[in-house]
Coordinates of C-alpha atoms in Angstrom, one line a residue:
X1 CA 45.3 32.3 -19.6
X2 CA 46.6 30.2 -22.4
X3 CA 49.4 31.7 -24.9
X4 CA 48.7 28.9 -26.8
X5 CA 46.4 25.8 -27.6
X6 CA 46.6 22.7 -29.9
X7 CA 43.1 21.5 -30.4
X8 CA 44.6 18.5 -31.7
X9 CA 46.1 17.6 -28.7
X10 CA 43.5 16.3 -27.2
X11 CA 43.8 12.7 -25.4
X12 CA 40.3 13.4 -24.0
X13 CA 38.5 12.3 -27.1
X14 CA 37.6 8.2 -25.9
X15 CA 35.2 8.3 -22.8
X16 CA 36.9 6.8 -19.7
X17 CA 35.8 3.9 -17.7
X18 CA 36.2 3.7 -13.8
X19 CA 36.6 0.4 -13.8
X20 CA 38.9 -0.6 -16.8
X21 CA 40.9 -3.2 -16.3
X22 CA 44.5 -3.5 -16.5
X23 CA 43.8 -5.8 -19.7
X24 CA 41.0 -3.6 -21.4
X25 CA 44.1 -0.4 -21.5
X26 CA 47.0 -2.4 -22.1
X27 CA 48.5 -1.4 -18.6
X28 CA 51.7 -2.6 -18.2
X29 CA 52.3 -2.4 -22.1
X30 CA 54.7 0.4 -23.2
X31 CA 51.3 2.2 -25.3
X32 CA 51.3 6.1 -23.9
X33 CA 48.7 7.0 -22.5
X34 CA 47.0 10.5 -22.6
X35 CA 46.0 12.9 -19.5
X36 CA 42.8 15.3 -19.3
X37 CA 42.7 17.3 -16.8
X38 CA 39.4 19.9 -16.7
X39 CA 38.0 21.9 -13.5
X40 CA 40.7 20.8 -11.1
X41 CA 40.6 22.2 -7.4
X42 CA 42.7 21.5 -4.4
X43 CA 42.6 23.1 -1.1
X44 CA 44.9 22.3 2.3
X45 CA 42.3 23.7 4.9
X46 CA 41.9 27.0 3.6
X47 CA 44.7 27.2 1.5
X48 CA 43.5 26.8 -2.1
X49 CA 46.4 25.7 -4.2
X50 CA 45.0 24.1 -7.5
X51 CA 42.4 27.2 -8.5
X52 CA 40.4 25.0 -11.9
X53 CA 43.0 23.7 -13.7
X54 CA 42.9 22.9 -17.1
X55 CA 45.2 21.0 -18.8
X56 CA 45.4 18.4 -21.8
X57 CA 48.8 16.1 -22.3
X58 CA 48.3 14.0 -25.7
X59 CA 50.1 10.6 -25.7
X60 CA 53.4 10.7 -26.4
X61 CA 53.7 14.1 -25.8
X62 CA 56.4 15.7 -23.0
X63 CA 55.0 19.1 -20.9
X64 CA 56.9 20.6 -18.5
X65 CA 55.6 22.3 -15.5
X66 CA 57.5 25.7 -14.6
X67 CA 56.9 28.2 -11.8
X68 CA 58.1 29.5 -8.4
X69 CA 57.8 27.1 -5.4
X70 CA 54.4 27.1 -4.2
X71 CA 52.7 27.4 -7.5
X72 CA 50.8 24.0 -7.1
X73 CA 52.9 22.3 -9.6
X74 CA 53.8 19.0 -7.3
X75 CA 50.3 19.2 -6.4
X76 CA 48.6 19.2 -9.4
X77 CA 51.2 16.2 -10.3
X78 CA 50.2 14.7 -7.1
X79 CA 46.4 14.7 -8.1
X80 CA 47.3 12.7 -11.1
X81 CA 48.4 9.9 -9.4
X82 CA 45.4 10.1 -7.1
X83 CA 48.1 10.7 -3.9
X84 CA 46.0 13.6 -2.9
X85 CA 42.6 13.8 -3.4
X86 CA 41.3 16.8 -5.6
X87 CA 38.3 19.0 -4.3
X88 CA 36.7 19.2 -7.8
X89 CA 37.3 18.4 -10.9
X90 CA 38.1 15.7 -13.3
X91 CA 41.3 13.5 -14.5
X92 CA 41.4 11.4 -17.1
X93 CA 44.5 8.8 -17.9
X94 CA 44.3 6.8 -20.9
X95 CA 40.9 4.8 -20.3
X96 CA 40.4 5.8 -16.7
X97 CA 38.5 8.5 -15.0
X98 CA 40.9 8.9 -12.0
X99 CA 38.3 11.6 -9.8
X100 CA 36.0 8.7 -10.5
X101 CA 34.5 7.3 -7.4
X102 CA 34.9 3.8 -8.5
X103 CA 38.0 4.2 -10.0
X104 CA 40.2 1.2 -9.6
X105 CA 42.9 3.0 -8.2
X106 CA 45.1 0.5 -8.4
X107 CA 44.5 -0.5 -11.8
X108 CA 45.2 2.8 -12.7
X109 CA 48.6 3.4 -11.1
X110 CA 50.0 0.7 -13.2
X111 CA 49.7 2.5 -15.9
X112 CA 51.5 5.8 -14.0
X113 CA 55.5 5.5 -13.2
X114 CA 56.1 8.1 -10.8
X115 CA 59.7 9.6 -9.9
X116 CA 60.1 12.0 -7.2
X117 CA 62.7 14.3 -5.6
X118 CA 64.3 11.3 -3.2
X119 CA 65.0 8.1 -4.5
X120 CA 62.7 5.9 -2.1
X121 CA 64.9 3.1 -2.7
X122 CA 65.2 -0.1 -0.4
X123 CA 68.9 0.2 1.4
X124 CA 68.6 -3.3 2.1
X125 CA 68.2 -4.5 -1.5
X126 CA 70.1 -4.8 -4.4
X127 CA 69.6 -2.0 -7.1
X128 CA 68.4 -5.2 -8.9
X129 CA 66.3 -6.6 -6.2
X130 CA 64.5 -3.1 -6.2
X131 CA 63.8 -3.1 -9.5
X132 CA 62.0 -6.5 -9.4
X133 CA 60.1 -6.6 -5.8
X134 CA 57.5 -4.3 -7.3
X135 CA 57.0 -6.4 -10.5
X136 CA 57.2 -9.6 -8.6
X137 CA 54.4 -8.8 -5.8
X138 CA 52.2 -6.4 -8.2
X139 CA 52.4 -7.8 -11.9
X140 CA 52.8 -11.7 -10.5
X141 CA 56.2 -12.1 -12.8
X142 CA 58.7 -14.6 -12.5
X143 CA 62.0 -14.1 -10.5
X144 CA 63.7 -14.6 -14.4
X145 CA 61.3 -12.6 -15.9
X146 CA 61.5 -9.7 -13.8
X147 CA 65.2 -9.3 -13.8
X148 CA 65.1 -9.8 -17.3
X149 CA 62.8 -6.6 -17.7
X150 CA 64.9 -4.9 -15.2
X151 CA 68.1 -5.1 -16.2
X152 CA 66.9 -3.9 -19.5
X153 CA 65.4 -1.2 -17.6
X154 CA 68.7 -0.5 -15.9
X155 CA 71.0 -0.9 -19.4
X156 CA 68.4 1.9 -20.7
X157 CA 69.3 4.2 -18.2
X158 CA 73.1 2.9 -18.4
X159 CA 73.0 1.1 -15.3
X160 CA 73.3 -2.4 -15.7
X161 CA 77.0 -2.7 -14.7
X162 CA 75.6 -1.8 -11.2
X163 CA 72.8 -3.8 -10.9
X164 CA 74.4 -5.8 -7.8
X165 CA 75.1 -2.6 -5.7
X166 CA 73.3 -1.3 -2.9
X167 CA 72.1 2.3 -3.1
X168 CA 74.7 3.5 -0.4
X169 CA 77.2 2.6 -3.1
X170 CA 75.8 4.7 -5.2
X171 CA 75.9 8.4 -5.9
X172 CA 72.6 10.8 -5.6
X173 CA 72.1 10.9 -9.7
X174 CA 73.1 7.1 -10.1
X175 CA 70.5 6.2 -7.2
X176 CA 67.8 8.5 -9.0
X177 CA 68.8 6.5 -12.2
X178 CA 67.8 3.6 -10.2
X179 CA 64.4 5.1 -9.5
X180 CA 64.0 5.7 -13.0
X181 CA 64.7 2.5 -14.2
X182 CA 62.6 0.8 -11.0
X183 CA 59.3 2.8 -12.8
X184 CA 60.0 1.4 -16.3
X185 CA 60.3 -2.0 -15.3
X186 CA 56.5 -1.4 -14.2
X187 CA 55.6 -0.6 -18.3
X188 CA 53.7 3.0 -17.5
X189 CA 51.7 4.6 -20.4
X190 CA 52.3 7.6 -18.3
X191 CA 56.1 9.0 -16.5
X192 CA 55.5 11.8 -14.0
X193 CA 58.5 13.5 -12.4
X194 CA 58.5 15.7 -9.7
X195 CA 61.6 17.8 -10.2
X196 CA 63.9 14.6 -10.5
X197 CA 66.9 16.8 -10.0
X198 CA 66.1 18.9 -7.3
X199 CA 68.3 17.1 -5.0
X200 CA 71.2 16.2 -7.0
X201 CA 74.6 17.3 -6.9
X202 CA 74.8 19.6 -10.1
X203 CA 78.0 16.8 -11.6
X204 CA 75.3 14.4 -11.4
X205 CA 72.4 16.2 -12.7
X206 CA 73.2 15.9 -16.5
X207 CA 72.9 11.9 -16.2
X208 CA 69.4 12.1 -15.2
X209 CA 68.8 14.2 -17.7
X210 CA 69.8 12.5 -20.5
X211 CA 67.9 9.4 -19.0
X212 CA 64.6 11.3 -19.6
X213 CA 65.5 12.4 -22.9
X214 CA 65.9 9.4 -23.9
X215 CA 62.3 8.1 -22.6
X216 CA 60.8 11.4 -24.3
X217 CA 62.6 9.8 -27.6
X218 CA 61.2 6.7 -27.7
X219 CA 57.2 8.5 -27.2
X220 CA 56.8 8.4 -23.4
X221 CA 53.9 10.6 -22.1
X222 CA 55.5 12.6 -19.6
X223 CA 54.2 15.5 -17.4
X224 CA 57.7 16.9 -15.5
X225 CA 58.0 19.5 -12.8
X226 CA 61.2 21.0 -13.3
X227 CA 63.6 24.1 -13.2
X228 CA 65.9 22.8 -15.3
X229 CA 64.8 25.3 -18.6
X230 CA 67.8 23.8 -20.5
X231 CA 65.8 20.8 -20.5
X232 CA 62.5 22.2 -20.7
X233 CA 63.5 24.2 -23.9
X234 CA 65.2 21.0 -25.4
X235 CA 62.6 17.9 -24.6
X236 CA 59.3 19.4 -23.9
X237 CA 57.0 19.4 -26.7
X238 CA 55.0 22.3 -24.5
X239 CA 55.7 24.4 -21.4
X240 CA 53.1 24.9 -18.8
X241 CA 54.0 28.3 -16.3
X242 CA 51.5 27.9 -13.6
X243 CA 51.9 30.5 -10.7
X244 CA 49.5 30.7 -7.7
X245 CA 47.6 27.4 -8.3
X246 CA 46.7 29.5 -12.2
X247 CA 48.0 28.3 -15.6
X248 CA 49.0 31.8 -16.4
X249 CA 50.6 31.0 -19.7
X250 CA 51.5 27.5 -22.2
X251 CA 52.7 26.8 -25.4
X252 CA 55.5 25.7 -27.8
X253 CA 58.8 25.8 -25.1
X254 CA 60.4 27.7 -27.4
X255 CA 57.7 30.5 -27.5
X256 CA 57.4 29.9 -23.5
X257 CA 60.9 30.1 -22.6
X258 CA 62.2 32.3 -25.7
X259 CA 59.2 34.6 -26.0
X260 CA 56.9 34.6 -23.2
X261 CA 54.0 36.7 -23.3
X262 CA 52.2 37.6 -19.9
X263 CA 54.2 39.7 -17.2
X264 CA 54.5 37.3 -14.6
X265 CA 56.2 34.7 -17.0
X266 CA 58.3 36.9 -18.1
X267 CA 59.5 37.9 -14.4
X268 CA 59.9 34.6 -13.5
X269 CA 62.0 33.5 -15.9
X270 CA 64.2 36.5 -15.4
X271 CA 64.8 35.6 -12.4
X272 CA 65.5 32.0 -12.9
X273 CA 67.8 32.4 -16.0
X274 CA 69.7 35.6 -14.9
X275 CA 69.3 35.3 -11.1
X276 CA 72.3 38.2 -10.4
X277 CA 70.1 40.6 -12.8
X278 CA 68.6 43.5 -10.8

């Protein structure tokens, strides 16, 4: 159930082609790209956790994902990206049909920067050199013209001073900075975050934030699993609470968060805004 719907918002409208090309969608330009997501199962052996999803994201546009753990909101992110395979179901990202069967996966994924609770950095490299290996061995750039694009990357999400450190020299928020940055330098049309804060010390948590802010600023497409609701309200253009693999309610953050209309919303975020209430 939907508390509210945008037919505008729809990113759906241009047919998808399996095998677009990374030239014929502008991957690896900063153009956002749109996500379509209709029908959408997932089960784990008999566990069912996506239950036909629906879901539109237009370009540019920033939705958060709320709910309790277990809802299917890493999942559903996860299906995305094509890292797990949906059951049924279709998803559409910019030009390409990702449930397609002759998707070009890997065509696709450039155009997705993903960010997820660890950093998955390199501990051997440079926060520089892992910025640039990805870039280097995917996109065929230069050594000069990756670190170029990275430590722009970096100064956006006020790094660069640091670009020479190792990740053990770093703390938890500046290494998830890092991992921030490390997706940019990759020009998605398409950020997904998979609560970025999760494992953060709560000092450091406000840096990252501000980091996504700022992408959601300049018209990044993002689709964010969070609890952070101070965000959420703030950033997202919508609010998506999904409970038991079910959209149970969406809308306007404000209306979401502020006003929320079915039972189970309401519960929820009573619990996660006033946890000591009885």
């Amino acid at each position: 159930m939907s508390s509210s719907q945008n037919p505008s918002q729809n990113p759906g409208q241009n047919q998808a082609r399996p095998d677009a090309s990374p030239s014929d969608t502008a991957a690896g330009s900063s153009t956002a790209a749109g996500v379509t997501i209709t029908g959408l199962h997932k089960s784990f052996g008999d566990n069912e956790v996506l239950k036909g999803i629906d879901m539109q994201v237009a370009p540019g546009e920033v939705v958060c994902l709320i709910g309790a753990s277990g809802s299917g909101k890493s999942t559903l992110l996860r299906c995305v990206n094509r890292l797990e395979t949906p059951n049924a179901g279709t998803i559409t990202v910019g030009d390409h049909e990702a449930t397609h069967p002759d998707v070009n996966l890997d065509a696709m994924r450039r155009q997705i920067g993903m960010v997820f609770q660890q950093f998955n950095l390199f501990p051997h490299l440079s926060v520089l050199e892992n910025c640039t290996i990805t870039p280097r061995r995917v996109l065929g750039q230069s050594k000069a013209e990756a670190e170029a694009e990275a430590l722009e990357q970096l100064d956006t999400v006020g790094l660069k001073h640091l670009a020479d450190r190792r990740p053990d020299q770093l703390s938890g928020g500046q290494q998830q900075r890092v991992a921030i940055a490390r997706a940019l330098t990759m020009k998605p049309q398409l950020m997904l975050f998979d609560e970025p804060t999760s494992a953060l010390d709560p000092e450091t948590v406000g840096d990252v934030l501000a980091s996504m802010r700022k992408l959601a600023q300049a018209g990044m497409t993002m689709l964010v699993v969070t609890h952070e609701m101070g965000f959420a309200r703030e950033v997202a253009d919508r609010v998506v609470f999904m409970d038991q693999g079910l959209v149970v309610e969406e809308g306007p953050a404000a209306e979401v968060i502020g006003d929320p209309q079915q039972p189970r919303t309401r519960d929820f975020l009573r619990r996660v805004l006033n946890p000591l209430a009885e």
